[in-house]
mmCIF file of C-alpha atoms in Angstrom:
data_model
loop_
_atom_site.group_PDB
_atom_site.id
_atom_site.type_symbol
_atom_site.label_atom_id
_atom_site.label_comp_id
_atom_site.label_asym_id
_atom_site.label_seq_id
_atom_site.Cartn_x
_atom_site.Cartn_y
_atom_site.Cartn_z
ATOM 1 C CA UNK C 18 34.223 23.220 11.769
ATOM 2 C CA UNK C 19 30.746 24.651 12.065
ATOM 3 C CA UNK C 20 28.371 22.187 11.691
ATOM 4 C CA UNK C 21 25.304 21.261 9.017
ATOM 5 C CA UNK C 22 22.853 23.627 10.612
ATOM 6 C CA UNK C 23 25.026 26.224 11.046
ATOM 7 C CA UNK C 24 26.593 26.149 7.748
ATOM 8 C CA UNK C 25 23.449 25.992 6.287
ATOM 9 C CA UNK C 26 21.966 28.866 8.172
ATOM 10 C CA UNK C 27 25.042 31.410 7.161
ATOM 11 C CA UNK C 28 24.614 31.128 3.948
ATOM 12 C CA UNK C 29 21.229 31.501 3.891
ATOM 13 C CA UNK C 30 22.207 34.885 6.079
ATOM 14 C CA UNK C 31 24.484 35.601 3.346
ATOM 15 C CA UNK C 32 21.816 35.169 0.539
ATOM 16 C CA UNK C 33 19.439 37.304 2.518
ATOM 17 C CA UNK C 34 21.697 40.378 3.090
ATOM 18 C CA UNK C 35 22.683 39.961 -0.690
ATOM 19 C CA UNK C 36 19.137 40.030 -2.026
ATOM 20 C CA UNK C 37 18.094 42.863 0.203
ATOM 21 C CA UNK C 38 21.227 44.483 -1.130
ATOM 22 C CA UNK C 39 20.174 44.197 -4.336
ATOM 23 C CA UNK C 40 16.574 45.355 -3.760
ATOM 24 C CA UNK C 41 14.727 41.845 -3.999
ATOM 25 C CA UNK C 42 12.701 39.888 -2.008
ATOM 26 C CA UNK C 43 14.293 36.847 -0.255
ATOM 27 C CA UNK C 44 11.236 34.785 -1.863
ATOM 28 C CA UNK C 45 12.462 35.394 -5.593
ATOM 29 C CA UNK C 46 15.875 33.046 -4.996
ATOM 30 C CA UNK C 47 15.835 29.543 -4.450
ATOM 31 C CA UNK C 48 19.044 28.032 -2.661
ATOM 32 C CA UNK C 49 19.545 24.192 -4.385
ATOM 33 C CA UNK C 50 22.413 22.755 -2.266
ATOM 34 C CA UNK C 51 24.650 20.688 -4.484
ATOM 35 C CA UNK C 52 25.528 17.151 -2.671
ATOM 36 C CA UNK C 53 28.017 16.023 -5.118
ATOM 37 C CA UNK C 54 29.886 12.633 -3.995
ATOM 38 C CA UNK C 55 28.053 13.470 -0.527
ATOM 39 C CA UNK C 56 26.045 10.204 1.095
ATOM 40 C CA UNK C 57 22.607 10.265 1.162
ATOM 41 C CA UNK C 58 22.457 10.558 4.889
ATOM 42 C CA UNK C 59 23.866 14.275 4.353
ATOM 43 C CA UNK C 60 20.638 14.555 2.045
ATOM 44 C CA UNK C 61 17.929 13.434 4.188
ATOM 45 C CA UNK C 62 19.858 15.508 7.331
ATOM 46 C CA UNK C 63 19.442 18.386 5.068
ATOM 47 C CA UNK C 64 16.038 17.669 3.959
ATOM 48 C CA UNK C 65 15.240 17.815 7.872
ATOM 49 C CA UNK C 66 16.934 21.330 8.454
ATOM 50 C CA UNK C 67 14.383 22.415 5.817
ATOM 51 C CA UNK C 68 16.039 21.985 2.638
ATOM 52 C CA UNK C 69 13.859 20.926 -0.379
ATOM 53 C CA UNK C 70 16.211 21.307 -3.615
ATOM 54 C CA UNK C 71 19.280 19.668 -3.754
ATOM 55 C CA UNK C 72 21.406 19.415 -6.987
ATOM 56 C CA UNK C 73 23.480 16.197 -8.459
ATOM 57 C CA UNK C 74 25.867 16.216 -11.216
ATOM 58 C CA UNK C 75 26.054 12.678 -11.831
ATOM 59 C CA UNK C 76 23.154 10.418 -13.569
ATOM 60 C CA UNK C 77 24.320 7.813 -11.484
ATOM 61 C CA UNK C 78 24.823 9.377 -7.834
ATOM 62 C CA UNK C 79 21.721 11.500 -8.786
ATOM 63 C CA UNK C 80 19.579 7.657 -9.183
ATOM 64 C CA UNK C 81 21.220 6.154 -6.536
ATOM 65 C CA UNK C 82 20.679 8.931 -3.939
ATOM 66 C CA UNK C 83 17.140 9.287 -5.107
ATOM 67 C CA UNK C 84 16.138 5.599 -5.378
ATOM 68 C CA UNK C 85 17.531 5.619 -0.991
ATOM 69 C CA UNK C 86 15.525 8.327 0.153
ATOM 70 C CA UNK C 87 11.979 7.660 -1.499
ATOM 71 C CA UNK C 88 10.464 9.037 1.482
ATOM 72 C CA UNK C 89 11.428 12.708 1.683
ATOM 73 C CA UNK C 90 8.383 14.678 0.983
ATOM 74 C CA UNK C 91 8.915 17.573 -1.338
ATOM 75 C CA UNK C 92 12.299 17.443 -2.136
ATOM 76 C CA UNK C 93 13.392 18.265 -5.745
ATOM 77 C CA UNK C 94 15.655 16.994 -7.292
ATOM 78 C CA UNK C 95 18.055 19.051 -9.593
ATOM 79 C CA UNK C 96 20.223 17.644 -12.248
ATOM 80 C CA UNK C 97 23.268 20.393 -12.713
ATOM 81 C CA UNK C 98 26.148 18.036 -14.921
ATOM 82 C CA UNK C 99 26.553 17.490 -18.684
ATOM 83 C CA UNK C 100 24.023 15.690 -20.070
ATOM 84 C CA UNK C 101 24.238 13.073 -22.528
ATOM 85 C CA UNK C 102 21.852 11.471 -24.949
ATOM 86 C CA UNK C 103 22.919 8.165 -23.696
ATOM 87 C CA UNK C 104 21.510 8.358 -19.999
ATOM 88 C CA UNK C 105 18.843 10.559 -20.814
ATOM 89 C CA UNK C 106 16.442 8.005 -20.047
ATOM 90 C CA UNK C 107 17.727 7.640 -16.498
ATOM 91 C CA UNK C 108 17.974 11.144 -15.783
ATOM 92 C CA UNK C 109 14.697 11.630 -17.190
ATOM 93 C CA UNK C 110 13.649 9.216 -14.257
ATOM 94 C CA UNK C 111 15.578 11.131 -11.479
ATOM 95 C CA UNK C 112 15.456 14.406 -11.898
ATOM 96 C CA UNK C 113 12.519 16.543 -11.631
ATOM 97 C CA UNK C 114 15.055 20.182 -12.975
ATOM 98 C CA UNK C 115 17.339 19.439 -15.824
ATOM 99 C CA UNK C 116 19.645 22.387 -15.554
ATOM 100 C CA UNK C 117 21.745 20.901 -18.633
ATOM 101 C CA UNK C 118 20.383 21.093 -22.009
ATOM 102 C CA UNK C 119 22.463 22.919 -24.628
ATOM 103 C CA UNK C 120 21.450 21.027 -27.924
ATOM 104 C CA UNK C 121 18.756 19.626 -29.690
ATOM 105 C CA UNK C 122 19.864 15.814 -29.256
ATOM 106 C CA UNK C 123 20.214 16.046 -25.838
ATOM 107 C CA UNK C 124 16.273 17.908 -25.704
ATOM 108 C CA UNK C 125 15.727 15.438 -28.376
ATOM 109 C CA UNK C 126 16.418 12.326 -25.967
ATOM 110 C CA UNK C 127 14.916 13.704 -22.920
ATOM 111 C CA UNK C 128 11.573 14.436 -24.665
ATOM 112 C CA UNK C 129 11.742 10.855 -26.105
ATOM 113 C CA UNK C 130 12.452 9.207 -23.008
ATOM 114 C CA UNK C 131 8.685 9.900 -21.896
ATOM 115 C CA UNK C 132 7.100 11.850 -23.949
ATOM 116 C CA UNK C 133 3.666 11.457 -22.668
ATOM 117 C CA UNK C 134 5.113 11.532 -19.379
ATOM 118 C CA UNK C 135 4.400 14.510 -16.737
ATOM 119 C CA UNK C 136 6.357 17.547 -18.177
ATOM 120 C CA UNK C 137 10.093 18.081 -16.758
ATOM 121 C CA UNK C 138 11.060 21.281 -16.446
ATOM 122 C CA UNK C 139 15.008 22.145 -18.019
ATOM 123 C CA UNK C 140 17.110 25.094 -18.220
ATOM 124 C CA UNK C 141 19.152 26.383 -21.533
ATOM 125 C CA UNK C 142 22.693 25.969 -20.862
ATOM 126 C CA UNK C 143 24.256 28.825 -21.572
ATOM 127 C CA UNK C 144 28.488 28.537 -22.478
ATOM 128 C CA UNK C 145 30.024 32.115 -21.535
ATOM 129 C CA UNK C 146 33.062 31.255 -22.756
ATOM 130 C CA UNK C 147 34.996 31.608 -25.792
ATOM 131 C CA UNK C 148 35.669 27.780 -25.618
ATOM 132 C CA UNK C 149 33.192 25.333 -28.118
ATOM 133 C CA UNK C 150 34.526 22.707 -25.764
ATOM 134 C CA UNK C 151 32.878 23.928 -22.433
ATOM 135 C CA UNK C 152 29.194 22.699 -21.648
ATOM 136 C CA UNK C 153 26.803 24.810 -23.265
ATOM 137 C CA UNK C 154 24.691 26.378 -26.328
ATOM 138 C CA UNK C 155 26.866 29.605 -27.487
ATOM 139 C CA UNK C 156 24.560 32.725 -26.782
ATOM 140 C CA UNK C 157 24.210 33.134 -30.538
ATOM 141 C CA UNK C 158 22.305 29.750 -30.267
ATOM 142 C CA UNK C 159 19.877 30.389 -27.362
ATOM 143 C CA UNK C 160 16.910 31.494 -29.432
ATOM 144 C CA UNK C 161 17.313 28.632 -31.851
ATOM 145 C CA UNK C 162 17.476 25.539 -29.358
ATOM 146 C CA UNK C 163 14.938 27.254 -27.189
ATOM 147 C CA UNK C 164 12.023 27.799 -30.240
ATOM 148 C CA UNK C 165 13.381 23.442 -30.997
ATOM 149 C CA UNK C 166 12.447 22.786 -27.426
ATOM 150 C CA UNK C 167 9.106 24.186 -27.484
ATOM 151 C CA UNK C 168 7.894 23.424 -31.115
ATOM 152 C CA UNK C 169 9.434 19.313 -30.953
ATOM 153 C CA UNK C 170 9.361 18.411 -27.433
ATOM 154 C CA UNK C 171 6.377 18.709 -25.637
ATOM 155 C CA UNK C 172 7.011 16.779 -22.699
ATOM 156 C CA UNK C 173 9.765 19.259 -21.466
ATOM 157 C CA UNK C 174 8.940 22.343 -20.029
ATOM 158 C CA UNK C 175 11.485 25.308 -20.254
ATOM 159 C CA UNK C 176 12.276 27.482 -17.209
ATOM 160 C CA UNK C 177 15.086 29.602 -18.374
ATOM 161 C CA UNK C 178 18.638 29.779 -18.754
ATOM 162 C CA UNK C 179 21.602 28.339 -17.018
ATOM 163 C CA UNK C 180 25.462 29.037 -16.627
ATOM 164 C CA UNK C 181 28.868 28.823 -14.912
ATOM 165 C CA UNK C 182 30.889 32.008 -14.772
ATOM 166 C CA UNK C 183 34.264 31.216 -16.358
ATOM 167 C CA UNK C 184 37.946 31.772 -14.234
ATOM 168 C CA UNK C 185 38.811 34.018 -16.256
ATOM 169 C CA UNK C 186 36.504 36.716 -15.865
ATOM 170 C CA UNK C 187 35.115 38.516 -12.889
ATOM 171 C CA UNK C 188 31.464 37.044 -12.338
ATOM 172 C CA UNK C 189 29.715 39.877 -12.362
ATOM 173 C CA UNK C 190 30.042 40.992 -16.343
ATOM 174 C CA UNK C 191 29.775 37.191 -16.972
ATOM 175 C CA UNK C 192 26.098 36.961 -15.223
ATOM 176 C CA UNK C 193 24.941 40.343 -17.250
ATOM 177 C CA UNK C 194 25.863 38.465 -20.409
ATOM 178 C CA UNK C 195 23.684 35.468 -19.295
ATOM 179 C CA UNK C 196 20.607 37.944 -18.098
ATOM 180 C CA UNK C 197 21.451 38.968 -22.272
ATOM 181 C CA UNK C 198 20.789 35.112 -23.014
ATOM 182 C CA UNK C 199 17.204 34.910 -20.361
ATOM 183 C CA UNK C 200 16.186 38.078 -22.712
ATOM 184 C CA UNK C 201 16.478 36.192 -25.574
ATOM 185 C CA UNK C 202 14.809 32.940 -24.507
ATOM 186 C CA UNK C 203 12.436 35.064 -23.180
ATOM 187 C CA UNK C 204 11.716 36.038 -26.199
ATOM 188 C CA UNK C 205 10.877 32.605 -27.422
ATOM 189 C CA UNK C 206 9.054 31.471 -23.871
ATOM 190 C CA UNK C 207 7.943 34.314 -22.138
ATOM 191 C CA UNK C 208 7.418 32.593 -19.195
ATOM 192 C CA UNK C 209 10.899 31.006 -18.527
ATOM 193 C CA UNK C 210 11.962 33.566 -15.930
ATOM 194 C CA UNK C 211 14.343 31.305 -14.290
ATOM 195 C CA UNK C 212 18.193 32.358 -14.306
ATOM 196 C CA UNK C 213 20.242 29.585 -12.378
ATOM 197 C CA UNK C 214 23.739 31.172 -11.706
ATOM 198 C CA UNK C 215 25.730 31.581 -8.926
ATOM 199 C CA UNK C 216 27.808 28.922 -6.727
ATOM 200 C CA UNK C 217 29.759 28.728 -3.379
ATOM 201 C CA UNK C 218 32.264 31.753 -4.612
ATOM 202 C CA UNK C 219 29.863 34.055 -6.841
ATOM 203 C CA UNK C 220 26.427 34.210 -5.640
ATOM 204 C CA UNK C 221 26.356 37.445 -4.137
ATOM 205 C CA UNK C 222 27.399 38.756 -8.251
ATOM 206 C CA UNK C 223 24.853 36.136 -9.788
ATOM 207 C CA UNK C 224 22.448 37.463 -7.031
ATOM 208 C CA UNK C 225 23.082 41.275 -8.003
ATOM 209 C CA UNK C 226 22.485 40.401 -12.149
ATOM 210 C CA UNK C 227 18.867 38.438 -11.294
ATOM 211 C CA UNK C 228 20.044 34.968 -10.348
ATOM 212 C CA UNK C 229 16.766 33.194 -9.179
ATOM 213 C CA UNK C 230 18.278 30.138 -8.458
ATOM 214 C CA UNK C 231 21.826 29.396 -6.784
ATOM 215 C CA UNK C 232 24.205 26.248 -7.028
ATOM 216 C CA UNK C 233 25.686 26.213 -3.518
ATOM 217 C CA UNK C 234 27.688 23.301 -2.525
ATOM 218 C CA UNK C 235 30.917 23.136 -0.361
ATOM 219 C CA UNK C 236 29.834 26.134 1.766
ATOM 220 C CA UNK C 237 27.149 24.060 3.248
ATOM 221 C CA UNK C 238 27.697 20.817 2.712
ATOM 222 C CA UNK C 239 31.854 20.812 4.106
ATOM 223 C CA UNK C 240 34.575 19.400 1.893
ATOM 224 C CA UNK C 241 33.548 16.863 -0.412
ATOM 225 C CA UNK C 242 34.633 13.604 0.728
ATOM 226 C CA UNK C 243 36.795 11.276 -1.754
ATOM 227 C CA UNK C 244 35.204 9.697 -4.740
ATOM 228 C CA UNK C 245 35.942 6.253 -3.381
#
Protein backbone atom coordinates (compact mmCIF):
# COMPACT_ATOMS: atom_id res chain seq x y z
CA UNK A 1 0.00 0.00 0.00
CA UNK A 2 1.16 3.47 -0.89
CA UNK A 3 2.19 5.18 1.91
CA UNK A 4 1.02 8.58 4.03
CA UNK A 5 2.81 10.95 1.72
CA UNK A 6 1.88 9.44 -1.20
CA UNK A 7 -1.66 8.95 -0.42
CA UNK A 8 -1.86 12.24 0.63
CA UNK A 9 -0.26 13.76 -2.39
CA UNK A 10 -2.80 11.83 -4.99
CA UNK A 11 -5.52 13.10 -3.73
CA UNK A 12 -4.48 16.34 -3.54
CA UNK A 13 -3.57 15.61 -7.52
CA UNK A 14 -7.01 14.48 -7.77
CA UNK A 15 -8.54 17.67 -6.14
CA UNK A 16 -6.38 19.80 -8.35
CA UNK A 17 -7.32 18.29 -11.77
CA UNK A 18 -11.02 18.39 -10.45
CA UNK A 19 -11.02 22.07 -9.58
CA UNK A 20 -9.24 23.07 -12.73
CA UNK A 21 -11.90 20.96 -14.37
CA UNK A 22 -14.40 22.80 -13.02
CA UNK A 23 -12.87 26.24 -13.72
CA UNK A 24 -11.68 27.17 -10.04
CA UNK A 25 -8.73 27.99 -8.45
CA UNK A 26 -7.02 25.26 -6.32
CA UNK A 27 -6.97 28.06 -3.43
CA UNK A 28 -10.93 28.17 -3.13
CA UNK A 29 -11.06 24.27 -1.62
CA UNK A 30 -9.78 23.30 1.54
CA UNK A 31 -8.94 19.44 1.96
CA UNK A 32 -9.84 18.56 6.00
CA UNK A 33 -8.59 14.94 6.31
CA UNK A 34 -10.94 13.02 8.55
CA UNK A 35 -8.81 10.82 11.23
CA UNK A 36 -11.66 8.96 12.61
CA UNK A 37 -10.55 6.09 15.20
CA UNK A 38 -6.93 6.96 13.70
CA UNK A 39 -4.04 7.55 16.64
CA UNK A 40 -2.80 10.73 17.10
CA UNK A 41 0.59 9.84 15.78
CA UNK A 42 -1.20 9.59 12.20
CA UNK A 43 -2.25 13.32 13.10
CA UNK A 44 0.89 14.93 13.97
CA UNK A 45 2.63 12.72 10.81
CA UNK A 46 0.08 14.47 8.80
CA UNK A 47 0.41 17.77 10.33
CA UNK A 48 4.23 17.39 9.19
CA UNK A 49 3.40 16.50 5.44
CA UNK A 50 1.64 19.90 5.57
CA UNK A 51 -1.74 19.20 6.62
CA UNK A 52 -3.50 21.85 8.83
CA UNK A 53 -7.35 20.72 9.03
CA UNK A 54 -8.18 17.52 10.14
CA UNK A 55 -11.81 16.45 10.97
CA UNK A 56 -13.17 14.19 14.11
CA UNK A 57 -16.52 12.79 14.51
CA UNK A 58 -16.37 11.95 18.00
CA UNK A 59 -16.45 14.59 21.09
CA UNK A 60 -14.39 12.27 22.77
CA UNK A 61 -11.57 11.11 20.17
CA UNK A 62 -11.83 14.77 18.92
CA UNK A 63 -10.61 15.94 23.00
CA UNK A 64 -8.43 13.28 23.41
CA UNK A 65 -6.49 13.69 20.12
CA UNK A 66 -6.40 17.39 20.67
CA UNK A 67 -5.49 17.50 24.40
CA UNK A 68 -1.98 14.93 22.90
CA UNK A 69 -0.83 17.10 20.33
CA UNK A 70 -0.96 20.70 21.98
CA UNK A 71 1.98 21.56 20.06
CA UNK A 72 1.03 21.50 16.39
CA UNK A 73 1.02 25.00 15.20
CA UNK A 74 -1.92 25.89 13.05
CA UNK A 75 -3.79 22.96 12.87
CA UNK A 76 -7.64 23.21 12.96
CA UNK A 77 -9.56 21.27 14.25
CA UNK A 78 -12.95 20.22 12.59
CA UNK A 79 -15.81 18.66 14.34
CA UNK A 80 -17.89 16.65 11.40
CA UNK A 81 -20.39 14.06 13.81
CA UNK A 82 -23.85 14.67 15.34
CA UNK A 83 -23.84 16.98 17.84
CA UNK A 84 -25.58 16.87 20.98
CA UNK A 85 -26.61 19.40 23.56
CA UNK A 86 -25.11 17.24 26.16
CA UNK A 87 -21.29 17.51 25.14
CA UNK A 88 -21.59 20.74 23.71
CA UNK A 89 -19.50 22.12 26.28
CA UNK A 90 -16.63 19.80 25.40
CA UNK A 91 -16.83 20.21 21.85
CA UNK A 92 -17.08 23.77 22.30
CA UNK A 93 -13.51 23.29 23.91
CA UNK A 94 -12.07 21.15 21.00
CA UNK A 95 -13.13 22.18 18.04
CA UNK A 96 -12.33 25.34 16.41
CA UNK A 97 -15.23 24.27 12.96
CA UNK A 98 -18.46 22.81 14.12
CA UNK A 99 -19.66 21.32 10.89
CA UNK A 100 -22.88 19.92 12.85
CA UNK A 101 -25.52 22.22 13.85
CA UNK A 102 -29.03 21.51 12.55
CA UNK A 103 -31.27 22.96 15.44
CA UNK A 104 -31.64 25.63 17.69
CA UNK A 105 -30.79 23.55 21.00
CA UNK A 106 -27.85 22.28 19.75
CA UNK A 107 -26.77 26.34 18.56
CA UNK A 108 -28.47 27.03 21.75
CA UNK A 109 -25.83 24.93 23.89
CA UNK A 110 -22.83 25.76 21.95
CA UNK A 111 -23.42 29.54 22.28
CA UNK A 112 -24.01 28.94 26.05
CA UNK A 113 -21.07 26.97 26.61
CA UNK A 114 -18.90 30.29 26.23
CA UNK A 115 -20.65 32.84 25.22
CA UNK A 116 -18.20 35.54 25.76
CA UNK A 117 -15.72 33.25 24.52
CA UNK A 118 -13.72 33.85 21.06
CA UNK A 119 -16.38 33.20 18.30
CA UNK A 120 -16.50 29.46 16.80
CA UNK A 121 -17.25 29.25 13.54
CA UNK A 122 -20.25 26.27 12.55
CA UNK A 123 -21.81 25.10 9.50
CA UNK A 124 -25.82 24.50 8.91
CA UNK A 125 -26.35 20.93 8.55
CA UNK A 126 -28.16 20.38 5.81
CA UNK A 127 -30.40 16.67 5.68
CA UNK A 128 -30.85 15.83 1.79
CA UNK A 129 -32.83 13.18 2.48
CA UNK A 130 -36.35 12.37 2.72
CA UNK A 131 -35.59 10.77 6.18
CA UNK A 132 -36.47 13.20 9.60
CA UNK A 133 -34.21 10.64 11.19
CA UNK A 134 -30.87 11.48 9.34
CA UNK A 135 -28.61 14.36 10.85
CA UNK A 136 -29.71 17.55 9.70
CA UNK A 137 -32.11 20.79 9.42
CA UNK A 138 -34.63 19.90 6.36
CA UNK A 139 -33.87 22.58 3.57
CA UNK A 140 -37.27 24.10 4.32
CA UNK A 141 -35.61 24.97 7.74
CA UNK A 142 -32.26 26.51 6.68
CA UNK A 143 -33.36 30.13 6.69
CA UNK A 144 -35.08 29.78 10.03
CA UNK A 145 -32.19 28.15 12.21
CA UNK A 146 -29.70 30.27 10.36
CA UNK A 147 -31.59 33.99 11.18
CA UNK A 148 -31.80 31.91 15.30
CA UNK A 149 -28.07 31.56 15.04
CA UNK A 150 -27.27 35.01 14.26
CA UNK A 151 -30.00 37.01 16.21
CA UNK A 152 -29.48 34.54 19.81
CA UNK A 153 -26.05 33.36 19.66
CA UNK A 154 -23.44 35.66 19.33
CA UNK A 155 -20.56 33.74 20.22
CA UNK A 156 -20.94 31.43 17.09
CA UNK A 157 -20.01 32.52 13.89
CA UNK A 158 -21.75 30.95 10.75
CA UNK A 159 -19.73 29.85 7.70
CA UNK A 160 -22.23 28.11 5.60
CA UNK A 161 -23.85 24.98 4.98
CA UNK A 162 -22.98 21.38 5.38
CA UNK A 163 -24.12 17.86 4.01
CA UNK A 164 -23.69 14.16 3.19
CA UNK A 165 -24.97 13.02 -0.18
CA UNK A 166 -27.41 10.17 0.50
CA UNK A 167 -26.88 6.28 -1.21
CA UNK A 168 -29.51 6.62 -2.89
CA UNK A 169 -28.94 9.29 -5.19
CA UNK A 170 -26.14 10.13 -7.53
CA UNK A 171 -24.05 12.99 -5.73
CA UNK A 172 -24.08 15.30 -8.13
CA UNK A 173 -28.07 16.44 -8.09
CA UNK A 174 -27.72 15.95 -4.27
CA UNK A 175 -24.80 18.78 -3.98
CA UNK A 176 -26.98 21.26 -6.42
CA UNK A 177 -29.77 20.89 -3.88
CA UNK A 178 -27.34 21.85 -1.03
CA UNK A 179 -25.72 24.94 -3.23
CA UNK A 180 -30.05 25.64 -3.14
CA UNK A 181 -29.65 25.53 0.83
CA UNK A 182 -25.94 28.02 0.82
CA UNK A 183 -28.43 30.42 -1.35
CA UNK A 184 -30.72 30.53 1.21
CA UNK A 185 -28.46 30.98 4.24
CA UNK A 186 -26.89 33.29 2.22
CA UNK A 187 -29.60 35.08 2.28
CA UNK A 188 -29.68 35.39 6.01
CA UNK A 189 -25.56 35.75 6.35
CA UNK A 190 -24.21 36.96 3.34
CA UNK A 191 -20.97 36.16 4.20
CA UNK A 192 -21.22 32.36 4.97
CA UNK A 193 -19.79 31.24 1.64
CA UNK A 194 -18.62 28.00 2.93
CA UNK A 195 -20.21 24.70 1.34
CA UNK A 196 -18.55 21.57 3.09
CA UNK A 197 -19.50 18.52 0.85
CA UNK A 198 -17.75 15.96 -0.65
CA UNK A 199 -15.88 12.75 0.91
CA UNK A 200 -13.47 9.92 -0.17
CA UNK A 201 -16.12 8.70 -3.07
CA UNK A 202 -17.83 12.13 -4.23
CA UNK A 203 -15.57 14.99 -4.18
CA UNK A 204 -14.88 15.40 -7.66
CA UNK A 205 -19.28 15.96 -7.88
CA UNK A 206 -19.23 18.13 -4.57
CA UNK A 207 -16.17 19.86 -6.24
CA UNK A 208 -18.11 20.49 -9.66
CA UNK A 209 -21.49 22.05 -7.55
CA UNK A 210 -19.03 24.67 -5.38
CA UNK A 211 -17.81 22.46 -2.55
CA UNK A 212 -15.22 24.72 -0.70
CA UNK A 213 -14.42 22.37 1.75
CA UNK A 214 -13.96 18.42 1.42
CA UNK A 215 -14.32 15.53 4.09
CA UNK A 216 -11.63 13.11 2.88
CA UNK A 217 -10.78 10.27 5.04
CA UNK A 218 -9.89 6.60 4.07
CA UNK A 219 -8.23 7.71 0.80
CA UNK A 220 -5.49 9.25 2.75
CA UNK A 221 -5.46 8.12 5.89
CA UNK A 222 -5.64 3.86 4.84
CA UNK A 223 -8.29 1.66 6.39
CA UNK A 224 -9.48 2.67 9.61
CA UNK A 225 -8.10 0.54 12.19
CA UNK A 226 -10.61 -1.29 14.76
CA UNK A 227 -12.43 0.68 17.36
CA UNK A 228 -10.69 -1.24 20.11
Amino acid sequence: MPDLAERLADVDARIAAAMRASGRAPDEVTRIVVTKFHPPELIAQLHALGVRDVGENRQQELSAKRAALPALDGMRWHFIGQAQTNKARAVRAAADVVHSVDRSRIADSLHGADPEGEPLDVLVQVNLTDDPGRGGVAPAGVEALTAHIVEHCPSLRVRGVMAVAPLSEEPASAFARLAQASDVLRSVAPDATWISAGMTGDFVEAISAGATHLRIGSAITGPRPDRG
